[in-house]
Amino acid sequence: MKGRILRGLRAAGEILLPRLCIVCGQRLLLDEKHLCLDCLADLPQTYYWSMIHNPMADRFNEIIQNEGSNGQERYAHAAALFFYHSEADYRLIPYQIKYHGNTDAGGWFGRMLGRRLATSDAFLDVDLVVPVPLHWTRRWKRGYNQAEIIASAVADAMGVQMRTDIIRRRRRTRTQTRMSIDEKARNVVGAFLFSAAPESLEGIRHILIVDDVFTTGSTLYACFSALRSVLPPEVRISVATLGFVGRA
């Protein structure tokens, strides 16, 4: 009885405030959430969580090597849920989360990513998730950090802890939308600082940095560097995002 009542209330709510598919704008059915079944079926998944070596990880490790790795750094794991293209409608997923306050979608897609990472040999031993931090002024203006929303859901799906006190953004960087690759790299140099007591990470062996989209990898590398400035090579650092700017 209670279930029928709740379903009836949901149906009534759909009439007043219909929910729409983020990607195609079609009206969602009662059992659909954020994406219609067609768009969900066509989600351009990367499947990088099932590949130790993949284009996203190769790109990230190339940055690590080019920035002066001392040779002791192990191959860093990296994975994204789906391919992100500026001309494809799936770009609207992170856009909705970041600019339109759709934090529920952030959690939904974050859990989707986390469930996939939890099945991966590369990410099986992750014991701490850390979101890319926002500068306090942007967080105050936006009201939330989209990377934190996603990371919280990833951590929950993987059954591990999330902490937001490990990395601090010490200066506000310029919006990177229209920057070149080199400009993006320069924009985030020194922007992040390791901000936790090192002893509070005792026993941690694998940290996962989470953001919404991997474009050039500059922001994720800057966070990686902040962690590596204190943590030894024995502590593995990996990265994961919802979107990856690359070819399917």
Short mmCIF file of C-alpha atoms in Angstrom, two decimals:
data_model
loop_
_atom_site.label_atom_id
_atom_site.label_comp_id
_atom_site.label_asym_id
_atom_site.label_seq_id
_atom_site.Cartn_x
_atom_site.Cartn_y
_atom_site.Cartn_z
CA MET A 1 0.00 0.00 0.00
CA LYS A 2 2.72 2.46 1.03
CA GLY A 3 4.68 1.72 -2.15
CA ARG A 4 1.66 2.41 -4.34
CA ILE A 5 1.03 5.70 -2.53
CA LEU A 6 4.62 6.83 -3.00
CA ARG A 7 4.55 5.86 -6.66
CA GLY A 8 1.31 7.79 -7.09
CA LEU A 9 2.84 10.87 -5.48
CA ARG A 10 5.87 10.58 -7.76
CA ALA A 11 3.63 10.30 -10.79
CA ALA A 12 1.71 13.41 -9.71
CA GLY A 13 4.98 15.26 -9.23
CA GLU A 14 6.07 14.25 -12.73
CA ILE A 15 3.02 16.03 -14.15
CA LEU A 16 3.81 19.26 -12.31
CA LEU A 17 7.61 19.15 -12.65
CA PRO A 18 8.58 16.68 -15.37
CA ARG A 19 12.13 15.34 -15.20
CA LEU A 20 14.12 15.47 -18.41
CA CYS A 21 17.02 13.43 -19.73
CA ILE A 22 20.23 15.42 -19.26
CA VAL A 23 21.51 14.40 -22.67
CA CYS A 24 18.56 14.44 -25.09
CA GLY A 25 15.98 16.43 -23.13
CA GLN A 26 13.33 13.74 -23.47
CA ARG A 27 10.87 13.37 -20.61
CA LEU A 28 11.98 10.62 -18.22
CA LEU A 29 9.80 7.69 -17.26
CA LEU A 30 9.15 6.98 -13.58
CA ASP A 31 11.91 4.37 -13.35
CA GLU A 32 14.47 6.41 -15.29
CA LYS A 33 16.91 8.71 -13.53
CA HIS A 34 18.94 11.50 -15.13
CA LEU A 35 19.28 9.62 -18.44
CA CYS A 36 16.61 7.99 -20.56
CA LEU A 37 17.18 4.32 -21.33
CA ASP A 38 18.38 5.08 -24.87
CA CYS A 39 20.99 7.62 -23.72
CA LEU A 40 22.07 5.36 -20.88
CA ALA A 41 22.54 2.48 -23.31
CA ASP A 42 24.57 4.73 -25.63
CA LEU A 43 26.75 6.24 -22.87
CA PRO A 44 30.24 6.25 -24.47
CA GLN A 45 31.98 4.40 -21.66
CA THR A 46 35.79 4.23 -21.75
CA TYR A 47 36.16 0.87 -19.94
CA TYR A 48 39.55 2.18 -18.82
CA TRP A 49 38.97 0.72 -15.34
CA SER A 50 39.51 -2.70 -16.93
CA MET A 51 42.85 -1.65 -18.53
CA ILE A 52 46.01 -1.00 -16.52
CA HIS A 53 47.53 0.78 -19.53
CA ASN A 54 45.07 3.03 -21.36
CA PRO A 55 45.24 6.39 -23.20
CA MET A 56 44.20 8.40 -20.12
CA ALA A 57 46.77 6.71 -17.88
CA ASP A 58 49.46 6.98 -20.57
CA ARG A 59 48.77 10.69 -20.94
CA PHE A 60 48.90 11.26 -17.19
CA ASN A 61 52.13 9.28 -16.79
CA GLU A 62 53.70 11.22 -19.65
CA ILE A 63 53.03 14.43 -17.68
CA ILE A 64 54.63 12.89 -14.59
CA GLN A 65 57.74 11.93 -16.54
CA ASN A 66 57.99 15.25 -18.38
CA GLU A 67 57.73 17.19 -15.14
CA GLY A 68 60.83 15.56 -13.74
CA SER A 69 59.97 12.27 -12.07
CA ASN A 70 62.98 10.89 -10.24
CA GLY A 71 62.49 7.47 -11.78
CA GLN A 72 61.04 5.93 -8.63
CA GLU A 73 57.44 6.73 -9.56
CA ARG A 74 55.32 3.71 -10.42
CA TYR A 75 52.91 3.78 -13.36
CA ALA A 76 49.91 5.80 -12.14
CA HIS A 77 46.46 4.31 -12.73
CA ALA A 78 43.79 6.47 -14.35
CA ALA A 79 40.21 5.88 -15.48
CA ALA A 80 37.12 7.81 -16.55
CA LEU A 81 33.50 6.78 -16.88
CA PHE A 82 32.83 8.14 -20.37
CA PHE A 83 34.43 9.96 -23.28
CA TYR A 84 33.87 13.71 -23.30
CA HIS A 85 33.62 15.62 -26.58
CA SER A 86 32.75 19.30 -26.85
CA GLU A 87 30.41 18.55 -29.78
CA ALA A 88 28.63 15.58 -28.15
CA ASP A 89 25.53 15.98 -26.00
CA TYR A 90 27.08 13.85 -23.21
CA ARG A 91 29.16 16.92 -22.37
CA LEU A 92 25.97 18.17 -20.70
CA ILE A 93 26.46 15.70 -17.81
CA PRO A 94 29.41 17.47 -16.14
CA TYR A 95 27.98 20.83 -17.28
CA GLN A 96 24.74 20.15 -15.40
CA ILE A 97 26.64 19.07 -12.30
CA LYS A 98 29.11 21.95 -12.33
CA TYR A 99 27.01 24.93 -13.40
CA HIS A 100 23.38 24.02 -12.81
CA GLY A 101 23.52 22.69 -9.27
CA ASN A 102 22.54 19.15 -10.24
CA THR A 103 24.33 17.56 -7.31
CA ASP A 104 21.96 14.57 -7.37
CA ALA A 105 23.28 13.73 -10.83
CA GLY A 106 26.83 14.17 -9.52
CA GLY A 107 26.17 11.54 -6.89
CA TRP A 108 24.43 9.22 -9.34
CA PHE A 109 27.22 9.27 -11.92
CA GLY A 110 29.84 9.20 -9.17
CA ARG A 111 28.37 5.97 -7.80
CA MET A 112 28.30 4.56 -11.33
CA LEU A 113 32.02 5.31 -11.67
CA GLY A 114 32.80 3.99 -8.19
CA ARG A 115 31.06 0.67 -8.83
CA ARG A 116 33.19 0.15 -11.92
CA LEU A 117 36.41 1.07 -10.14
CA ALA A 118 35.53 -1.36 -7.34
CA THR A 119 35.69 -4.23 -9.86
CA SER A 120 39.11 -3.20 -11.17
CA ASP A 121 42.39 -4.82 -10.14
CA ALA A 122 44.06 -1.43 -10.59
CA PHE A 123 41.81 0.31 -8.06
CA LEU A 124 40.91 -2.61 -5.78
CA ASP A 125 43.30 -1.50 -3.02
CA VAL A 126 42.33 2.20 -2.97
CA ASP A 127 41.91 3.16 0.68
CA LEU A 128 41.35 6.93 0.44
CA VAL A 129 39.54 9.22 -2.02
CA VAL A 130 40.51 12.89 -2.32
CA PRO A 131 38.54 15.39 -4.46
CA VAL A 132 40.23 18.19 -6.37
CA PRO A 133 39.52 21.22 -4.15
CA LEU A 134 37.91 24.49 -5.19
CA HIS A 135 39.21 27.83 -4.03
CA TRP A 136 37.04 29.02 -1.15
CA THR A 137 35.74 32.01 -3.16
CA ARG A 138 34.45 29.78 -5.98
CA ARG A 139 32.95 27.34 -3.52
CA TRP A 140 31.21 30.20 -1.72
CA LYS A 141 29.80 31.51 -5.00
CA ARG A 142 28.75 28.09 -6.36
CA GLY A 143 27.65 26.65 -3.02
CA TYR A 144 29.43 23.32 -3.49
CA ASN A 145 32.43 21.63 -5.09
CA GLN A 146 31.34 19.36 -7.94
CA ALA A 147 34.48 17.21 -7.58
CA GLU A 148 33.63 16.64 -3.92
CA ILE A 149 30.07 15.55 -4.79
CA ILE A 150 31.42 13.03 -7.30
CA ALA A 151 34.25 11.87 -5.03
CA SER A 152 31.91 11.29 -2.09
CA ALA A 153 29.76 8.98 -4.23
CA VAL A 154 32.84 7.20 -5.62
CA ALA A 155 34.14 6.60 -2.10
CA ASP A 156 30.76 5.34 -0.95
CA ALA A 157 30.49 2.90 -3.86
CA MET A 158 34.03 1.64 -3.21
CA GLY A 159 33.50 1.38 0.53
CA VAL A 160 36.43 3.66 1.41
CA GLN A 161 36.95 6.98 3.18
CA MET A 162 36.89 10.41 1.52
CA ARG A 163 38.83 13.33 2.98
CA THR A 164 38.72 16.97 1.93
CA ASP A 165 41.51 18.22 4.20
CA ILE A 166 44.45 16.60 2.40
CA ILE A 167 44.90 19.16 -0.40
CA ARG A 168 44.13 22.87 -0.24
CA ARG A 169 43.85 25.24 -3.18
CA ARG A 170 45.96 28.15 -2.00
CA ARG A 171 45.24 30.54 -4.85
CA ARG A 172 42.36 31.10 -7.21
CA THR A 173 43.26 30.09 -10.74
CA ARG A 174 41.75 31.54 -13.89
CA THR A 175 38.98 29.66 -15.70
CA GLN A 176 40.72 27.29 -18.12
CA THR A 177 37.98 26.81 -20.73
CA ARG A 178 39.66 28.82 -23.49
CA MET A 179 43.29 28.20 -22.54
CA SER A 180 45.88 26.31 -24.55
CA ILE A 181 47.52 23.20 -23.10
CA ASP A 182 50.61 25.16 -22.04
CA GLU A 183 48.51 27.95 -20.51
CA LYS A 184 46.50 25.42 -18.50
CA ALA A 185 49.69 23.85 -17.17
CA ARG A 186 51.12 27.22 -16.12
CA ASN A 187 47.80 28.28 -14.61
CA VAL A 188 47.81 25.55 -11.94
CA VAL A 189 51.53 25.44 -11.09
CA GLY A 190 51.80 25.77 -7.31
CA ALA A 191 48.04 26.19 -6.94
CA PHE A 192 47.65 23.27 -4.53
CA LEU A 193 49.20 22.59 -1.15
CA PHE A 194 49.41 19.46 1.01
CA SER A 195 47.47 20.56 4.07
CA ALA A 196 47.11 17.53 6.36
CA ALA A 197 49.27 16.23 9.18
CA PRO A 198 51.39 13.50 7.51
CA GLU A 199 50.83 11.19 10.47
CA SER A 200 47.09 11.28 9.77
CA LEU A 201 47.81 9.27 6.60
CA GLU A 202 49.69 6.53 8.39
CA GLY A 203 48.66 3.17 6.94
CA ILE A 204 47.33 4.71 3.69
CA ARG A 205 48.78 2.92 0.68
CA HIS A 206 46.67 4.03 -2.30
CA ILE A 207 45.04 7.45 -2.79
CA LEU A 208 42.54 8.20 -5.55
CA ILE A 209 42.23 11.84 -6.72
CA VAL A 210 38.80 12.56 -8.25
CA ASP A 211 37.66 15.37 -10.55
CA ASP A 212 34.81 15.90 -13.01
CA VAL A 213 36.69 15.92 -16.36
CA PHE A 214 40.22 15.05 -17.48
CA THR A 215 41.18 17.48 -20.24
CA THR A 216 44.95 18.08 -20.28
CA GLY A 217 45.59 16.49 -16.90
CA SER A 218 47.28 19.65 -15.57
CA THR A 219 44.97 20.14 -12.58
CA LEU A 220 45.13 16.49 -11.56
CA TYR A 221 48.92 16.55 -11.89
CA ALA A 222 49.13 19.65 -9.71
CA CYS A 223 47.16 17.79 -7.02
CA PHE A 224 49.34 14.72 -7.55
CA SER A 225 52.45 16.88 -7.01
CA ALA A 226 51.03 18.34 -3.80
CA LEU A 227 50.54 14.83 -2.44
CA ARG A 228 53.89 13.55 -3.67
CA SER A 229 55.70 16.49 -2.05
CA VAL A 230 55.08 14.74 1.27
CA LEU A 231 54.15 11.14 0.52
CA PRO A 232 56.81 8.61 -0.53
CA PRO A 233 56.66 6.57 -3.76
CA GLU A 234 55.40 3.58 -1.77
CA VAL A 235 52.05 5.37 -1.49
CA ARG A 236 50.37 4.91 -4.86
CA ILE A 237 48.44 7.88 -6.29
CA SER A 238 45.79 7.31 -8.97
CA VAL A 239 43.22 9.54 -10.67
CA ALA A 240 39.62 9.13 -11.83
CA THR A 241 37.06 11.40 -13.47
CA LEU A 242 33.60 11.22 -14.98
CA GLY A 243 34.70 12.47 -18.40
CA PHE A 244 37.86 12.03 -20.45
CA VAL A 245 38.63 14.25 -23.42
CA GLY A 246 39.72 11.64 -25.92
CA ARG A 247 38.52 9.49 -28.76
CA ALA A 248 36.25 6.47 -28.30
#
